Coordinates of N, CA, C and O and ligand atoms in Angstrom, one line a residue:
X1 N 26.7 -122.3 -10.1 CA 27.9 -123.2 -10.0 C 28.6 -123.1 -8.6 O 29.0 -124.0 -7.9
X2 N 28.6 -121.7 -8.3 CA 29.0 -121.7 -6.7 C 28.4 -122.5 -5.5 O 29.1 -123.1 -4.7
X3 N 27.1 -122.4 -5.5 CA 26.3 -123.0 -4.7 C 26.8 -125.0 -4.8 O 26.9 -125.8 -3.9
X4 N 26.9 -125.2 -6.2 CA 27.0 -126.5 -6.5 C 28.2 -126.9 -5.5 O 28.2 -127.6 -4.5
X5 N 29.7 -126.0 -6.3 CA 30.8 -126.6 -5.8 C 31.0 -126.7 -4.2 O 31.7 -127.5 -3.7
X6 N 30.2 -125.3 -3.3 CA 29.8 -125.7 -1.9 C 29.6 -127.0 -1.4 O 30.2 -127.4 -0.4
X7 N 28.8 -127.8 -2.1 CA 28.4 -129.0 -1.3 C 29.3 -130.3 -1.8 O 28.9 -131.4 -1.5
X8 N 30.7 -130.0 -2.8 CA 31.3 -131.0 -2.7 C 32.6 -131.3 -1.6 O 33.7 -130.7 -1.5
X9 N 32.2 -132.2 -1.1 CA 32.5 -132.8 0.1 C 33.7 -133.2 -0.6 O 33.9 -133.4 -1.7
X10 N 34.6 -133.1 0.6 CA 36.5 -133.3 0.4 C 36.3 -134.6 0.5 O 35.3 -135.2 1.0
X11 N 37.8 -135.3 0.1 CA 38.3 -136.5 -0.2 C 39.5 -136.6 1.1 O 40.4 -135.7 1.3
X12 N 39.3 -137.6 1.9 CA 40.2 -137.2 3.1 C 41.1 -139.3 2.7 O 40.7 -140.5 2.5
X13 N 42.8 -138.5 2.6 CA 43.8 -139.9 2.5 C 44.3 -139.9 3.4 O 44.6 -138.9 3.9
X14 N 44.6 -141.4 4.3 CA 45.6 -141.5 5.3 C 46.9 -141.3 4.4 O 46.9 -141.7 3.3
X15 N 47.7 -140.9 4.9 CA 49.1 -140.5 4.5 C 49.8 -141.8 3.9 O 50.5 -141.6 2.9
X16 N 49.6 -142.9 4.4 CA 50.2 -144.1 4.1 C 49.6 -144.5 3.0 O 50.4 -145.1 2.3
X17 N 48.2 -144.3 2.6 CA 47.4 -144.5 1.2 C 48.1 -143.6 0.5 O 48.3 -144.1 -0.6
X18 N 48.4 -142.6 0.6 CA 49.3 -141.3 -0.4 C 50.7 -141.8 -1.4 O 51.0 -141.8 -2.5
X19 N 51.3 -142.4 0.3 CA 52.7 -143.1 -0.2 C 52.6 -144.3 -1.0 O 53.6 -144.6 -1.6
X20 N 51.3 -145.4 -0.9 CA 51.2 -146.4 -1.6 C 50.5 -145.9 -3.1 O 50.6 -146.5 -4.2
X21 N 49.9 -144.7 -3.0 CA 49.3 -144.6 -4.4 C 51.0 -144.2 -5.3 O 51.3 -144.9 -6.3
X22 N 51.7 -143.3 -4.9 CA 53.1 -142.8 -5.3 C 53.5 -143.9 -6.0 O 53.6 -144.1 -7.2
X23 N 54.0 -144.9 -4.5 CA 55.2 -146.3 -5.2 C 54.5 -146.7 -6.4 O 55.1 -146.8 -7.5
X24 N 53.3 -147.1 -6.2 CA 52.3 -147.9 -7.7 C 52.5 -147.1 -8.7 O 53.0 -147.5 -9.7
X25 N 52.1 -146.0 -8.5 CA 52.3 -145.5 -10.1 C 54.0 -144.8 -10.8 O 54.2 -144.3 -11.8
X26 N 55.0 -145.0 -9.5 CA 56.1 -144.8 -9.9 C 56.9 -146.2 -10.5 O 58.0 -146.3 -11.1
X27 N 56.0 -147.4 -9.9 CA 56.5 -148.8 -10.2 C 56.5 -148.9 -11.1 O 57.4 -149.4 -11.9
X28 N 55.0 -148.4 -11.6 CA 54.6 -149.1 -13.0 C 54.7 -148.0 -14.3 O 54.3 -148.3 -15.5
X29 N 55.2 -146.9 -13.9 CA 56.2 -145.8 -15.3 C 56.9 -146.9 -15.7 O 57.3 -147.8 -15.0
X30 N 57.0 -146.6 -17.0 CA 55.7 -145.5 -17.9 C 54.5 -146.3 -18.3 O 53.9 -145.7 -19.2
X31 N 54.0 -147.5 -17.8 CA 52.7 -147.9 -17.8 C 51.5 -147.0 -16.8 O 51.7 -146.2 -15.9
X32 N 50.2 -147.4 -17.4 CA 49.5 -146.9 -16.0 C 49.0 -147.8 -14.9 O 48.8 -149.0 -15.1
X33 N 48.9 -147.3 -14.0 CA 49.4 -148.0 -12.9 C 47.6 -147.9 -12.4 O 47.0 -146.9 -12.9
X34 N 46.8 -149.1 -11.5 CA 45.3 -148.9 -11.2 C 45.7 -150.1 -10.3 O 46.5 -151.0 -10.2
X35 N 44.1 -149.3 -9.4 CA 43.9 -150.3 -8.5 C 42.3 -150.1 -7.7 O 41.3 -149.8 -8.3
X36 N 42.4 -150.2 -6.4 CA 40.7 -149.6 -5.7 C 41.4 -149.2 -4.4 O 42.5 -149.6 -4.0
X37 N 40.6 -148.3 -3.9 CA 40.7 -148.0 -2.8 C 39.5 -148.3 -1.4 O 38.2 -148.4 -1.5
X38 N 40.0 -148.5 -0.5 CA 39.3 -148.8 0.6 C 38.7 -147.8 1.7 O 39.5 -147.1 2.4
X39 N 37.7 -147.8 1.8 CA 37.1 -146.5 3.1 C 35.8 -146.5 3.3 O 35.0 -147.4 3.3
X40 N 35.5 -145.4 3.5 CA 33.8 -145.4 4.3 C 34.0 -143.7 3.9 O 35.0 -142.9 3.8
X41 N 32.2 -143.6 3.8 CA 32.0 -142.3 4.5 C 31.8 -141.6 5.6 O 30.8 -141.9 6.3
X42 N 32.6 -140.6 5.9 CA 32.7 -140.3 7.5 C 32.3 -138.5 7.5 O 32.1 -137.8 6.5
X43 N 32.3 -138.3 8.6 CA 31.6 -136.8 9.0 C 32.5 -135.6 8.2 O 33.7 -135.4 8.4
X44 N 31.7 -135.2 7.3 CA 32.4 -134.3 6.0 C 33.5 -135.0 5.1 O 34.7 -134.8 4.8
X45 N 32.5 -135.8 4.7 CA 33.6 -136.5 3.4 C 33.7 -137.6 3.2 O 33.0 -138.4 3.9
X46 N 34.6 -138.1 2.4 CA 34.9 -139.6 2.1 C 36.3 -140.1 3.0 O 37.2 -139.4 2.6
X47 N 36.7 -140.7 3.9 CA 38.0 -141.4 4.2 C 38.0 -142.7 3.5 O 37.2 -143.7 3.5
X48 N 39.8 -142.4 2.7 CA 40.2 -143.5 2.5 C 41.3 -143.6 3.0 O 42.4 -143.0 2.9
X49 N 40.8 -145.1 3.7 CA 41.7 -146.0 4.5 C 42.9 -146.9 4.0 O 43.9 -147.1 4.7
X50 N 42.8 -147.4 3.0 CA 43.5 -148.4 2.0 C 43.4 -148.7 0.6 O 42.3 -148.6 0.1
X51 N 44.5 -149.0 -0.2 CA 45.1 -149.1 -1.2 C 45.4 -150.6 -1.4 O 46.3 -151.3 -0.9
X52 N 44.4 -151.2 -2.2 CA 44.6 -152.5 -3.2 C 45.0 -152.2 -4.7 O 44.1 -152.0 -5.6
X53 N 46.6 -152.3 -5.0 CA 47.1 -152.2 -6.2 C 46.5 -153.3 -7.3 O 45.8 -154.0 -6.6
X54 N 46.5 -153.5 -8.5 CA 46.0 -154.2 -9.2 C 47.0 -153.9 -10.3 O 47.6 -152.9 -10.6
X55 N 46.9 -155.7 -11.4 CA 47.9 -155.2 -12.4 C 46.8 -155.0 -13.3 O 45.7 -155.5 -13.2
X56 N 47.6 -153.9 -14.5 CA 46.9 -153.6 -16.0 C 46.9 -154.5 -16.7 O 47.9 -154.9 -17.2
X57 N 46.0 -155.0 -17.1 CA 46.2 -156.2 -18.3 C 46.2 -155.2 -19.4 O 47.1 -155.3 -20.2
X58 N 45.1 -154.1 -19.6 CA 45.2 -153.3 -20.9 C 46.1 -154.1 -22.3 O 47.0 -154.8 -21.9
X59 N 46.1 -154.2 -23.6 CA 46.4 -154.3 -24.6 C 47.4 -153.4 -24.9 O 48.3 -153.6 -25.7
X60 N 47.3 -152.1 -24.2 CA 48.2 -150.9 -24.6 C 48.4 -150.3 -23.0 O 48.1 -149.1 -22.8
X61 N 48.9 -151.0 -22.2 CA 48.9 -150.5 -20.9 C 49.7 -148.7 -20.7 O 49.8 -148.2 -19.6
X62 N 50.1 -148.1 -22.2 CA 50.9 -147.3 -22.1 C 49.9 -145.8 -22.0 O 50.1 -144.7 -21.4
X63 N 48.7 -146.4 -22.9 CA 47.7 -145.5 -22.6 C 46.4 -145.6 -21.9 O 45.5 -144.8 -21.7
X64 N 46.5 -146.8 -21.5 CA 45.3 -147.3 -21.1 C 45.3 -148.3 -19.9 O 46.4 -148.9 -19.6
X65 N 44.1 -148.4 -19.0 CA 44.5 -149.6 -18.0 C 43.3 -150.1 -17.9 O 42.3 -149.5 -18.2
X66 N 43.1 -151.5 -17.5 CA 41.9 -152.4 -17.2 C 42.3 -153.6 -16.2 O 43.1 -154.6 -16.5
X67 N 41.8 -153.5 -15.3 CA 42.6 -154.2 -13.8 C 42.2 -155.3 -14.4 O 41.4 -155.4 -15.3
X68 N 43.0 -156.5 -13.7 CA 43.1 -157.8 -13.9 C 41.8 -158.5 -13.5 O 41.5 -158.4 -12.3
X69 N 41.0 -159.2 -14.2 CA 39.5 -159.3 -13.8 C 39.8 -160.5 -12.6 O 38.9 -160.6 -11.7
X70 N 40.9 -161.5 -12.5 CA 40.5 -162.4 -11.0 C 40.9 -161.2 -9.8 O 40.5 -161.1 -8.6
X71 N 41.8 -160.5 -10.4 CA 42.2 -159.1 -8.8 C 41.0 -158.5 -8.4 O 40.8 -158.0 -7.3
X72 N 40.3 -158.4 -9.5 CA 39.1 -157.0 -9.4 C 37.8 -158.1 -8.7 O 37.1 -157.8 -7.7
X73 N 37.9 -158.9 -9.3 CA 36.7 -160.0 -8.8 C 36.6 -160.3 -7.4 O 35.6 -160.1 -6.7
X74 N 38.2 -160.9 -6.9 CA 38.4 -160.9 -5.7 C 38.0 -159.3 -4.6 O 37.3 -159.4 -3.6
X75 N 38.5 -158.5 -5.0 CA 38.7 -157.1 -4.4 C 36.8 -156.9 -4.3 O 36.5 -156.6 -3.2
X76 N 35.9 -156.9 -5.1 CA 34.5 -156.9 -4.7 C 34.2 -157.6 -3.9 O 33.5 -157.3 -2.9
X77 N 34.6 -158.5 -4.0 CA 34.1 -159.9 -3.1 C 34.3 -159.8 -1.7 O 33.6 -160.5 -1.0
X78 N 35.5 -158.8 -1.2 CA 36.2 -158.4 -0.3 C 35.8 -157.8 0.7 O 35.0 -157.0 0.3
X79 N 35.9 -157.8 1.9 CA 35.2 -156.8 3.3 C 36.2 -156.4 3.7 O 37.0 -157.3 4.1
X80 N 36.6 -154.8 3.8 CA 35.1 -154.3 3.1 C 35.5 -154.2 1.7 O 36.6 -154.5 1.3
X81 N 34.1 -153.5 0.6 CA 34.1 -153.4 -0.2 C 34.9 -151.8 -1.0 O 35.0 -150.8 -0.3
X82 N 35.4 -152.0 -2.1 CA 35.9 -150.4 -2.5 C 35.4 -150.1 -3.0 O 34.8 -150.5 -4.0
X83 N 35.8 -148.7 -2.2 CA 34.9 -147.6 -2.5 C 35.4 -146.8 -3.8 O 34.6 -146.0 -4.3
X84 N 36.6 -147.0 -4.2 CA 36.9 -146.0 -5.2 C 37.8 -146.3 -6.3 O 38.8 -146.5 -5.6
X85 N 38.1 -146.4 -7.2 CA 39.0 -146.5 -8.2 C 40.2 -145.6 -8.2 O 39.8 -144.4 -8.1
X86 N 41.6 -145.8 -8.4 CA 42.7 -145.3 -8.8 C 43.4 -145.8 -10.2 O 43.4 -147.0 -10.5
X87 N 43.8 -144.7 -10.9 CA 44.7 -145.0 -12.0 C 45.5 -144.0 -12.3 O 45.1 -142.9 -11.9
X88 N 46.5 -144.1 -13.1 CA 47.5 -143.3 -13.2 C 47.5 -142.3 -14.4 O 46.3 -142.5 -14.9
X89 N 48.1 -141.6 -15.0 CA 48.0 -140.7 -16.0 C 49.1 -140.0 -16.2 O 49.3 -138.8 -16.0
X90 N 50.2 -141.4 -17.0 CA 51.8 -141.1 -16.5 C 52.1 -140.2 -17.9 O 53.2 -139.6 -17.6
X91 N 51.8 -140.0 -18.7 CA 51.9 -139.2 -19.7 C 51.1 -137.4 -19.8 O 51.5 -136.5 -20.5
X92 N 50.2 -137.4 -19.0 CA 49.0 -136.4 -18.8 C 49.0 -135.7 -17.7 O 49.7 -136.0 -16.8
X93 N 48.2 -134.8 -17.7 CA 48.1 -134.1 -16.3 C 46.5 -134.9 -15.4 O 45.5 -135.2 -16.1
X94 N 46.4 -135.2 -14.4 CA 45.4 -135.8 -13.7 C 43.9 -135.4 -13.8 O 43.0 -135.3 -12.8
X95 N 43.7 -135.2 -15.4 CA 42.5 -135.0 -15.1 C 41.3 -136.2 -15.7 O 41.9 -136.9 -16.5
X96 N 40.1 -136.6 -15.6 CA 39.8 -136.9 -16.6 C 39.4 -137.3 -17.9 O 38.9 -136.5 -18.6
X97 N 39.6 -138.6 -18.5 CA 39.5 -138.3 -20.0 C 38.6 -139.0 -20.4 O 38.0 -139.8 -19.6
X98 N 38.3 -138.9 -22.3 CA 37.3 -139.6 -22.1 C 36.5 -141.1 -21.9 O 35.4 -141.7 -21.6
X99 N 37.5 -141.3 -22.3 CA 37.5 -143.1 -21.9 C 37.1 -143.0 -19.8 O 36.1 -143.5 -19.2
X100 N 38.0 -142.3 -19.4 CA 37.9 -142.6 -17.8 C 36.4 -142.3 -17.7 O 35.7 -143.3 -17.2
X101 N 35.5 -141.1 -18.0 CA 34.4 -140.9 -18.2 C 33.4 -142.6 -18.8 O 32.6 -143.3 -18.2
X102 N 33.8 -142.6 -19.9 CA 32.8 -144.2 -20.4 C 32.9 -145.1 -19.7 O 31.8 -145.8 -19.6
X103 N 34.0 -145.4 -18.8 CA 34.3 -146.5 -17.9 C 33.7 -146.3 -16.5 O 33.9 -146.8 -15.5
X104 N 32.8 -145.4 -16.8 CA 32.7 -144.9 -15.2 C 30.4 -146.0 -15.0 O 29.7 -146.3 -14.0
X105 N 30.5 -146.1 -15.9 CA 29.2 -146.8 -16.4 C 29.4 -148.4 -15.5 O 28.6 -149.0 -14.8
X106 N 30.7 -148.7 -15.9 CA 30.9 -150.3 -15.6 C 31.2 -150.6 -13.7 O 31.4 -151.6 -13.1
X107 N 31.2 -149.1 -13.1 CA 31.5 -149.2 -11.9 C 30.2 -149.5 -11.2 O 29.5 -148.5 -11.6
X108 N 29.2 -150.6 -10.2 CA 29.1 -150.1 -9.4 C 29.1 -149.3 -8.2 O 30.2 -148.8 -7.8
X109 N 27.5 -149.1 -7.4 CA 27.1 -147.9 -6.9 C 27.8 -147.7 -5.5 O 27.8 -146.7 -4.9
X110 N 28.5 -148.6 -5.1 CA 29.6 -148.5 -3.9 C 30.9 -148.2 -4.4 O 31.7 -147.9 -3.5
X111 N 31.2 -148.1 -5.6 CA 31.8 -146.9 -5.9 C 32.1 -145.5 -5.8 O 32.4 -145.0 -6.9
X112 N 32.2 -144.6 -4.7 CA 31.8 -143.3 -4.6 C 33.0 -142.2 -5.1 O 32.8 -141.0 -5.3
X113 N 34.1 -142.7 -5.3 CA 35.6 -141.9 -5.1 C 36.2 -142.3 -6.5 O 36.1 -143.4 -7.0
X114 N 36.7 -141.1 -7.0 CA 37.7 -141.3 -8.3 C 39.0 -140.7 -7.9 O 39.1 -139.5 -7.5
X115 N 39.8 -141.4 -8.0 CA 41.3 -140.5 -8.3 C 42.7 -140.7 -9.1 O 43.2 -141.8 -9.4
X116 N 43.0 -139.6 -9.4 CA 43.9 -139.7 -10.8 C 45.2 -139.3 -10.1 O 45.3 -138.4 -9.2
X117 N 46.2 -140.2 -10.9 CA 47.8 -139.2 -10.5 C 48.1 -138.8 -11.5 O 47.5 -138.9 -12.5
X118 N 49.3 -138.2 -11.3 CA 50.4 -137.7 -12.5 C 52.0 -137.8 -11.9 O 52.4 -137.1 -10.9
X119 N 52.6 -138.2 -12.3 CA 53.8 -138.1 -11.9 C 54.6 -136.4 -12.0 O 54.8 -135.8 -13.0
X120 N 54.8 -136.1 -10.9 CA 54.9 -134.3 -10.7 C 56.3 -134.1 -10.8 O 57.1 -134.6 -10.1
X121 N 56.6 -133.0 -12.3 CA 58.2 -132.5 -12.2 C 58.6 -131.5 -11.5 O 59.7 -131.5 -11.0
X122 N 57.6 -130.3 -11.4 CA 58.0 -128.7 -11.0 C 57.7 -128.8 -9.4 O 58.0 -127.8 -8.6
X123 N 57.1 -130.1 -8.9 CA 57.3 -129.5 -7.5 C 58.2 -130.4 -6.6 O 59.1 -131.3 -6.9
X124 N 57.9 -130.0 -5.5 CA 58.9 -131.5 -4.7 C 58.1 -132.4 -4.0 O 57.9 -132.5 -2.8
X125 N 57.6 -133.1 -4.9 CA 56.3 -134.3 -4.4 C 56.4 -134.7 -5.7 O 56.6 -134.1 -6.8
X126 N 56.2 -136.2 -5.4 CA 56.2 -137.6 -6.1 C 55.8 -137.0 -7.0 O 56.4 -136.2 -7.7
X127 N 54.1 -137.5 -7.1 CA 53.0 -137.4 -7.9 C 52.2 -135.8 -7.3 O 52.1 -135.1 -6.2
X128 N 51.8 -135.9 -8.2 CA 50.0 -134.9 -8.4 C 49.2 -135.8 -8.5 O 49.0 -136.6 -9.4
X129 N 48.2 -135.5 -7.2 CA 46.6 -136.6 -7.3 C 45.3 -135.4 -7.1 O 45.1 -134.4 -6.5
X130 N 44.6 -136.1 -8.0 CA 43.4 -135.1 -8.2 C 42.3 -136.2 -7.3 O 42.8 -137.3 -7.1
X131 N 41.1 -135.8 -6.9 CA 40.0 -136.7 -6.0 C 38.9 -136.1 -6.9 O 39.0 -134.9 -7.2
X132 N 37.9 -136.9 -7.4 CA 36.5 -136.8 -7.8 C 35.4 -137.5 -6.8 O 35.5 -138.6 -6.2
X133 N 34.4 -136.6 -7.0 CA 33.4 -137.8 -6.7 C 32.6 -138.5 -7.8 O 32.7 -137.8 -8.8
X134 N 31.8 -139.6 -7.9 CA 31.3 -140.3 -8.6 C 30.1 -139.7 -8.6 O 29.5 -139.9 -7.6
X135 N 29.5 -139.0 -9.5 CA 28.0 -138.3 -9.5 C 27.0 -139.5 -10.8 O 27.1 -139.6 -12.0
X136 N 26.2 -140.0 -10.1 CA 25.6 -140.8 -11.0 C 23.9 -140.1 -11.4 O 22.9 -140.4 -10.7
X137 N 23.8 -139.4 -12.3 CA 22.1 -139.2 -12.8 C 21.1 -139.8 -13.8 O 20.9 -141.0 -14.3
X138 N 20.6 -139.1 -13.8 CA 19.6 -139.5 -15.3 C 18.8 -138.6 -15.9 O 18.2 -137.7 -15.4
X139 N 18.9 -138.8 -17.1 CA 18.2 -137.9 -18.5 C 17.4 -138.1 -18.4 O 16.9 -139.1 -17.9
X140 N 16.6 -136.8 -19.3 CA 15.0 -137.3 -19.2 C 14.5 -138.6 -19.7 O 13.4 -138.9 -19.4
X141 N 15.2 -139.3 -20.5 CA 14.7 -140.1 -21.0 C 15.3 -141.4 -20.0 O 14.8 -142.6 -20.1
X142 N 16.2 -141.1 -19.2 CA 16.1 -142.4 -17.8 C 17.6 -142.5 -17.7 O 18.2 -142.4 -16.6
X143 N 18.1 -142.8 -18.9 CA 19.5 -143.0 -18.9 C 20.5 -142.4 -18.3 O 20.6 -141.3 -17.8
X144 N 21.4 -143.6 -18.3 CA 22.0 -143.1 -16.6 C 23.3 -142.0 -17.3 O 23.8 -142.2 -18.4
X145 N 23.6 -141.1 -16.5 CA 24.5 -140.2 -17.2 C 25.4 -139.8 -15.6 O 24.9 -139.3 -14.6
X146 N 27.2 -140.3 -15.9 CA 27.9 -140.2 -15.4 C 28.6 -139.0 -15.0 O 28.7 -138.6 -16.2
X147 N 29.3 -138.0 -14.2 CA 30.0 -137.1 -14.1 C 31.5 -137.4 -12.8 O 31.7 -138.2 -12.0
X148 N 32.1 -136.6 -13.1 CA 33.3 -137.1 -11.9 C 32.8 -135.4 -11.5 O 32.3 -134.6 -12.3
X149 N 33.0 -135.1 -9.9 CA 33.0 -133.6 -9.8 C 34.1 -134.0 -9.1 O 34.2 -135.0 -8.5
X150 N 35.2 -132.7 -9.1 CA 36.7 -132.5 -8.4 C 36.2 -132.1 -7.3 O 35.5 -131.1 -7.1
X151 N 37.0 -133.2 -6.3 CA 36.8 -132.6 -4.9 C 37.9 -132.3 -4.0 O 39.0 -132.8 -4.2
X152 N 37.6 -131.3 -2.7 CA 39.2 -131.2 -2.6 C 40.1 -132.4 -2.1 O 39.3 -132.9 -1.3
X153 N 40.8 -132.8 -2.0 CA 41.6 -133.6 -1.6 C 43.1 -133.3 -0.4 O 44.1 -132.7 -0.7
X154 N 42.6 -134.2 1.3 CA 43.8 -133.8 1.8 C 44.4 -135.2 2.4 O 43.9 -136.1 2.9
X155 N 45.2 -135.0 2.2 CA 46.0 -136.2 3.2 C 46.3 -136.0 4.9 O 46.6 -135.0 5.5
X156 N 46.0 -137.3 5.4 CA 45.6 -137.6 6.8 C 47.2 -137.5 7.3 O 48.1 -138.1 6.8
X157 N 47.6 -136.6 8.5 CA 49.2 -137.0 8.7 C 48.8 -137.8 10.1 O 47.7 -137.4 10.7
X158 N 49.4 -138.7 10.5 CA 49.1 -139.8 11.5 C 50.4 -140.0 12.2 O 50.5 -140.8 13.1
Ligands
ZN1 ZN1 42.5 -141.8 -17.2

């Protein structure tokens, strides 16, 4: 496991993507709040550069979110393309659940970045954001089998 978590590569945010992920999921309390994020991979890691908010259509946006399919349509279509998904977890602490897991199937492979908030009481910061990476495998039998691995996460000061 040691060896493993070695080679996960940090999650690097411009500061301004930090403060845009914050307002979105403090807008949309007590819904959850989603969107994609914008970047490239750069020397030790992922940078992300930008924050495209999206609304929840969800049925139950209180537990659940599912971006607006002409926002999300557009947002692929887009140059550049995003690299990563955001959603909120205004009731929870930021980790994966299992749904975010199932959902992780319907992303394509330019997808590489997951990240979760939480709206944070005990410290003096907005939110709590966790960074994953998108680990995509396969079973012996072929099937594709999804993982998020937690990576560290820092924000860019500019
Ligand atoms: Zn979730």
């Amino acid at each position: 496991m040691t060896a493993y978590q070695g080679k996960t590569q940090p999650i690097r945010l411009d500061s301004s993507v930090q403060l845009m992920l914050g307002k979105h999921l403090l807008t949309c309390y007590p819904h959850e709040a989603c969107g994609v994020l914008l970047g490239a991979a750069a020397a030790g890691g992922m940078h992300i550069k930008d924050y495209v908010p999206m609304s929840n259509v969800a049925p139950d946006p209180l537990h659940a979110f599912v971006p607006d399919p002409r926002e999300w349509v557009k947002a692929l279509y887009n140059e550049p393309a995003p690299v990563g998904l955001f959603h909120s977890h205004p009731h929870s602490a930021p980790w994966p659940s299992p749904s975010d897991i199932e959902g992780l199937s319907a992303l394509g492979p330019e997808f590489k970045v997951y990240l979760i908030g939480s709206p944070c009481t005990d410290k003096n910061e907005e939110i709590t954001l966790r960074g994953f990476h998108i680990d995509r495998l396969s079973d012996s039998s072929g099937t594709a089998v999804y993982r998020l691995l937690h990576a560290p996460l820092y924000a860019l000061l500019k």
